[in-house]
Tab-separated table of C-alpha atoms in Angstrom:
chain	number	residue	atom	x	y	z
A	1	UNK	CA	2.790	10.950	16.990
A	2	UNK	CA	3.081	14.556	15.670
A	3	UNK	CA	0.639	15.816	13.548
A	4	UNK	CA	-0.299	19.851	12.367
A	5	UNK	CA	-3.190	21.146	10.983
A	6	UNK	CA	-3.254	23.910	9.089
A	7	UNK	CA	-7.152	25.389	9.326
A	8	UNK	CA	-7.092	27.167	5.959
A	9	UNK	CA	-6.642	25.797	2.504
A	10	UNK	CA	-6.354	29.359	0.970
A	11	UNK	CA	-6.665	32.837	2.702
A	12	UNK	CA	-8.068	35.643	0.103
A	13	UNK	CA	-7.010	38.905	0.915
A	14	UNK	CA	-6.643	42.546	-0.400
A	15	UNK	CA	-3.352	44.445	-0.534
A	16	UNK	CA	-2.530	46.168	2.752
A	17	UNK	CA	-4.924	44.264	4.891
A	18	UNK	CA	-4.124	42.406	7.733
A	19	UNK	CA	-3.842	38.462	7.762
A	20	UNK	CA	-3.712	35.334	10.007
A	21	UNK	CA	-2.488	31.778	8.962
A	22	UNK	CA	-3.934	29.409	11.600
A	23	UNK	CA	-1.615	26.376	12.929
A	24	UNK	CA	-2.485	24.068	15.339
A	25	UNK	CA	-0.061	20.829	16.096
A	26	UNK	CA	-0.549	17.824	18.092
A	27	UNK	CA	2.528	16.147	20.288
A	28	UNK	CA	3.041	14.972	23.624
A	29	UNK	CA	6.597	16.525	23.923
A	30	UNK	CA	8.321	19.627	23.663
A	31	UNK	CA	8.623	20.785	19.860
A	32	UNK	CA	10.522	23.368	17.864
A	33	UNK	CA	8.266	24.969	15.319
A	34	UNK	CA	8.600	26.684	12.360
A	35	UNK	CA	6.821	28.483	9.168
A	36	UNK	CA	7.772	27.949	5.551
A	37	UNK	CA	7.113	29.807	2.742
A	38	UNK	CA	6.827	28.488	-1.369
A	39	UNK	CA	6.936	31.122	-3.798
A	40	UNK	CA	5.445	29.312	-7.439
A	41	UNK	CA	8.282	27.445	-9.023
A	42	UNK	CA	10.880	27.595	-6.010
A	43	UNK	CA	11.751	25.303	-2.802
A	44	UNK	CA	10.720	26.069	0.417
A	45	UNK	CA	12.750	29.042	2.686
A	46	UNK	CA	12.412	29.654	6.213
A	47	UNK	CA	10.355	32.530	7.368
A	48	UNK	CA	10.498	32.248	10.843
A	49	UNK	CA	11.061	29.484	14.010
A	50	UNK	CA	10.143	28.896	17.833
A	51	UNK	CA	12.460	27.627	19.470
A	52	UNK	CA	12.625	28.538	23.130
A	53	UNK	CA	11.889	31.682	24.979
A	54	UNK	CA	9.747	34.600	23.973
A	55	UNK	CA	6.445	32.978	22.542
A	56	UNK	CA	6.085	35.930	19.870
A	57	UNK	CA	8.543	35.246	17.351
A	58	UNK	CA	9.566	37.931	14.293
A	59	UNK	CA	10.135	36.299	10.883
A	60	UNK	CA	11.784	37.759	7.567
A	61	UNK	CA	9.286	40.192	5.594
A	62	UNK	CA	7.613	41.659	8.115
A	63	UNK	CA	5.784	38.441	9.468
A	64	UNK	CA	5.696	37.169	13.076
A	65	UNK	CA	4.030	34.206	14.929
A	66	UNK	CA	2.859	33.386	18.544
A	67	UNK	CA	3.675	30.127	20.625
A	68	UNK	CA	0.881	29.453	22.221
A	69	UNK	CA	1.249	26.371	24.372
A	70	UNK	CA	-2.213	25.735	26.021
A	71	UNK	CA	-3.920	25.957	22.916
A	72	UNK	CA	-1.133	23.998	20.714
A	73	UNK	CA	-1.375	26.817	18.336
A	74	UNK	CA	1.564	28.621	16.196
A	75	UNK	CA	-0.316	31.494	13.812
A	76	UNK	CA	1.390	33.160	11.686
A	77	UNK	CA	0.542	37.305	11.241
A	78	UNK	CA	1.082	39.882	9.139
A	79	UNK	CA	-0.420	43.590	9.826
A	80	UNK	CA	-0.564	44.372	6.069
A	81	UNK	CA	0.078	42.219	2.850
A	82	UNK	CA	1.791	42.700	0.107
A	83	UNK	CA	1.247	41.327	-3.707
A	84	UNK	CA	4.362	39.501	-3.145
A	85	UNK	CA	3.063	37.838	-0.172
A	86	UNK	CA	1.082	35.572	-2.318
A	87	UNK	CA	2.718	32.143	-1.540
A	88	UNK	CA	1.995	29.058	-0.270
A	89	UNK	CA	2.907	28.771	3.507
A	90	UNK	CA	3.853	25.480	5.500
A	91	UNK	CA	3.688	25.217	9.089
A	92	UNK	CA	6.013	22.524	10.621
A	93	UNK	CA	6.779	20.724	13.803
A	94	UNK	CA	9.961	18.983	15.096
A	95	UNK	CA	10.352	16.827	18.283
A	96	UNK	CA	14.272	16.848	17.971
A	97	UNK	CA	17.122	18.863	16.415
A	98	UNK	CA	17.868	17.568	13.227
A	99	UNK	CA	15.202	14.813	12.508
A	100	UNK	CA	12.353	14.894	10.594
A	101	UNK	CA	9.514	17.776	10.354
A	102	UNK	CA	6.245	17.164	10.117
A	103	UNK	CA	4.344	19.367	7.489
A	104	UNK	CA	1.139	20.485	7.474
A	105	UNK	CA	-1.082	20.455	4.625
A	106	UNK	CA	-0.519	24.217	3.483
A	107	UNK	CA	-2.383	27.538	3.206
A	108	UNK	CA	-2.612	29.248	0.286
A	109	UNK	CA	-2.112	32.979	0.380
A	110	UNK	CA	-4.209	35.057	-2.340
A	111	UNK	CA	-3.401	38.978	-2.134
A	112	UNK	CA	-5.736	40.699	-4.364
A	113	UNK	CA	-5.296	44.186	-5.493
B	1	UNK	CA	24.627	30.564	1.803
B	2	UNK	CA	23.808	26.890	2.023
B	3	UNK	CA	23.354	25.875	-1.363
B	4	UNK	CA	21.081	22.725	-1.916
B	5	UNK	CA	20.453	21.577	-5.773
B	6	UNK	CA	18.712	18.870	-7.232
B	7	UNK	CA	19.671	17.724	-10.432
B	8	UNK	CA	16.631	18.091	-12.810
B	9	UNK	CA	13.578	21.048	-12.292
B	10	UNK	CA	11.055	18.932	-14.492
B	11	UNK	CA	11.491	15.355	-15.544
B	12	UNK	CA	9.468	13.127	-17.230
B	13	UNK	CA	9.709	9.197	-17.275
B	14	UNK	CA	7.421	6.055	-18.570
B	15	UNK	CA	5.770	3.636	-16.083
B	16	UNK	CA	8.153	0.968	-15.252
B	17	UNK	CA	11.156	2.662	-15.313
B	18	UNK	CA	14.308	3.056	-13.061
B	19	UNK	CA	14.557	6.415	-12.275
B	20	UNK	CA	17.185	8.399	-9.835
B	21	UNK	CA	16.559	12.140	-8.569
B	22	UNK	CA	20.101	13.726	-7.174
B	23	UNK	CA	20.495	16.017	-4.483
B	24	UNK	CA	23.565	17.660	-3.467
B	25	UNK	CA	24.825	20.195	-0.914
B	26	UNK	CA	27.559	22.322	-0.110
B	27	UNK	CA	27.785	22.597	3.671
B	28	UNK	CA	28.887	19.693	4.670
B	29	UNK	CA	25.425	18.453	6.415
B	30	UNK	CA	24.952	15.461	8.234
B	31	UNK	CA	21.415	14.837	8.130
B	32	UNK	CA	19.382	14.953	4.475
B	33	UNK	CA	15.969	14.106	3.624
B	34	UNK	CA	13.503	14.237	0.663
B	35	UNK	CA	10.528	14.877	0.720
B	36	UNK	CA	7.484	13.934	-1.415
B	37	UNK	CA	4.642	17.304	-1.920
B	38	UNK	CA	0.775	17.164	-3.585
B	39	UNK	CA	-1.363	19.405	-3.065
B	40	UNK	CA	-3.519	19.518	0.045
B	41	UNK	CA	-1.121	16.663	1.874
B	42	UNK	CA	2.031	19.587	2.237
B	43	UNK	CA	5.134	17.662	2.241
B	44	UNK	CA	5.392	14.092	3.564
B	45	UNK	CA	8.995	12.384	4.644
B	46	UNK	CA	10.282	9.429	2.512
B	47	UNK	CA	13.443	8.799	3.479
B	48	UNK	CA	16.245	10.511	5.698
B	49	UNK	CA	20.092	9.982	6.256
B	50	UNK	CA	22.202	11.037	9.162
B	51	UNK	CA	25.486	9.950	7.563
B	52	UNK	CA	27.061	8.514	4.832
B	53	UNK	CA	25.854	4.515	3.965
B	54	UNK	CA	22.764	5.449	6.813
B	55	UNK	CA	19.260	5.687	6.014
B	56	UNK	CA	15.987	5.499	7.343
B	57	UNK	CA	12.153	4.970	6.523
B	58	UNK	CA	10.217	8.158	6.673
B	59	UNK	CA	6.300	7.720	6.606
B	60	UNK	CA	5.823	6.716	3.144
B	61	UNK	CA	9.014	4.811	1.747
B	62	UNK	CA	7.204	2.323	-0.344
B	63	UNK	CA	8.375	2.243	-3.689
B	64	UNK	CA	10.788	4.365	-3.255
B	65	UNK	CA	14.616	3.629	-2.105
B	66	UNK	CA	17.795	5.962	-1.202
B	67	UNK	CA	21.730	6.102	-1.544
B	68	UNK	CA	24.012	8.060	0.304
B	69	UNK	CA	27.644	7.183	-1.078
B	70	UNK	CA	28.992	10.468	-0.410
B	71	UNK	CA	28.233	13.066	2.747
B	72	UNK	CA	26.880	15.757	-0.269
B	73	UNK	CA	25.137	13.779	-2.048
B	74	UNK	CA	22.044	12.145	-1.285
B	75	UNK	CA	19.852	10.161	-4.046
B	76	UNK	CA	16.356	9.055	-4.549
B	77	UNK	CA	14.875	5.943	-6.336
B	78	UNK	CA	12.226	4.711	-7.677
B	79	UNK	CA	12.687	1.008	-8.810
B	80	UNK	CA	10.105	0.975	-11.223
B	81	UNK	CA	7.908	4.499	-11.489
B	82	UNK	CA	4.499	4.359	-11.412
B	83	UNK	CA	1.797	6.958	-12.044
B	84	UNK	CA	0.778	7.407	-8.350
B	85	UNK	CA	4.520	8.223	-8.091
B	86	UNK	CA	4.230	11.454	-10.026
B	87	UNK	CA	4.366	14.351	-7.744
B	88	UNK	CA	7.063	17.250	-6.810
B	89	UNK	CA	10.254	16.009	-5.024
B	90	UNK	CA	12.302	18.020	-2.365
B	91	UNK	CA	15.587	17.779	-0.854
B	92	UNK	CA	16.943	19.262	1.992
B	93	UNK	CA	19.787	19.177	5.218
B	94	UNK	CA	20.489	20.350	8.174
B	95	UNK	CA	23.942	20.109	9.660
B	96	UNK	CA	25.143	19.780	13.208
B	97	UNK	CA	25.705	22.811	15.506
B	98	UNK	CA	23.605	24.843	13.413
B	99	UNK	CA	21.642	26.920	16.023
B	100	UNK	CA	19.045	28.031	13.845
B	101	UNK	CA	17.372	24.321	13.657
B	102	UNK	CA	16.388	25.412	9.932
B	103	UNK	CA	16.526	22.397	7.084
B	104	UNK	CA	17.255	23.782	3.878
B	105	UNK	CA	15.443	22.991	0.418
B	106	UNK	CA	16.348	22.541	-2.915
B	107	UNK	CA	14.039	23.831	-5.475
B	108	UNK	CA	12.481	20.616	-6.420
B	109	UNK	CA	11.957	18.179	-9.312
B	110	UNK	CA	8.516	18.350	-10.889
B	111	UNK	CA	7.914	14.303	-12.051
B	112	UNK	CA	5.684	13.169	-13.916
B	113	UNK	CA	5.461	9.582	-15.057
B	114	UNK	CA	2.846	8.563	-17.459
């Protein structure tokens, strides 16, 4: 069975710093993978996906994540936050096209001024 | 845009009650799902359908049931709410041929049943 952890609860950060949101996912078959982002009060959106192919994937608003396939990790970067970046992010895992994702816990992203 | 709403933001409902969360979309999507999110558990599957009058058990269907009459619409239900039950709702689909992959949310109902 699929299962992803997410190794953060919540990531503190100041404006303009960098920031890493560790991922690590568990399956015995090739997956698709994707990150989610929840601003307060809205639904999730898409921020980025792996699919197939290059293992360094760019997302929307400036944030970009590497497949990495021996380690079973899928972190999720940004070289420098923003206010607005504060979210909650979702890291996700799919074994086939258009069945179910499997969610990790979350990671809450603080940017501090 | 893929447009995916669900019919109440906030909702609150008495233990024991029948009560129905509605989720529609506009892109003719086969598959749709809803999800059930607390904090520090993300979101967890309780049902999915693939087509219209299908359905199946995600990982934590218990007390919880779904209709799909329609292709756009897709609807939850709990028999008889409890207050274990309260907790933010999401919908979302994915149709077929999409290359991206990407399921797309709704922007949740907040229950709370008391």
């Amino acid at each position: 069975a699929q299962s992803v952890t997410q190794l953060d609860s919540q990531v503190p950060v100041f404006e303009e710093a960098p920031v890493e949101l560790r991922c690590n996912y568990s399956s015995s078959v090739s997956v698709y993978l994707f990150w989610y982002v929840q601003y307060p009060n809205q639904g999730l959106q898409l921020l980025l996906k792996y699919l197939s192919g290059s293992t360094l994937v760019k997302g929307i608003n400036g944030f970009e994540a590497e497949f990495n396939k021996s380690q079973t990790s899928f972190h999720l970067r940004k070289p420098s936050v923003h206010i607005s970046d504060t979210a909650e992010y979702f890291c996700a895992v799919s074994e086939e096209y258009g069945n179910k994702l499997v969610f990790g816990a979350g990671t809450i992203l603080r940017v501090k001024s | 845009d893929v447009k995916v709403t669900q019919s109440s933001r906030y909702l609150v409902k008495r233990t024991g009650e029948k009560v129905f969360l509605e989720c529609v979309q506009d892109m003719d999507h086969e598959n749709m799902f809803w999800y059930r999110q607390d904090p520090g558990l993300g979101l967890r599957l309780i049902y999915f359908s693939y087509d219209v009058k299908m359905k199946e058990k995600g990982d934590i269907p218990e007390g919880y049931s779904v209709s799909r009459e329609k292709k756009e619409r897709f609807s939850l239900i709990l028999e008889s709410a409890s207050t274990n039950q309260t907790s933010m709702y999401l919908c979302a689909s994915i149709g077929p041929g999409q290359g991206t992959y990407e399921q797309y949310f709704g922007p949740g109902t907040r229950l709370t049943v008391t």
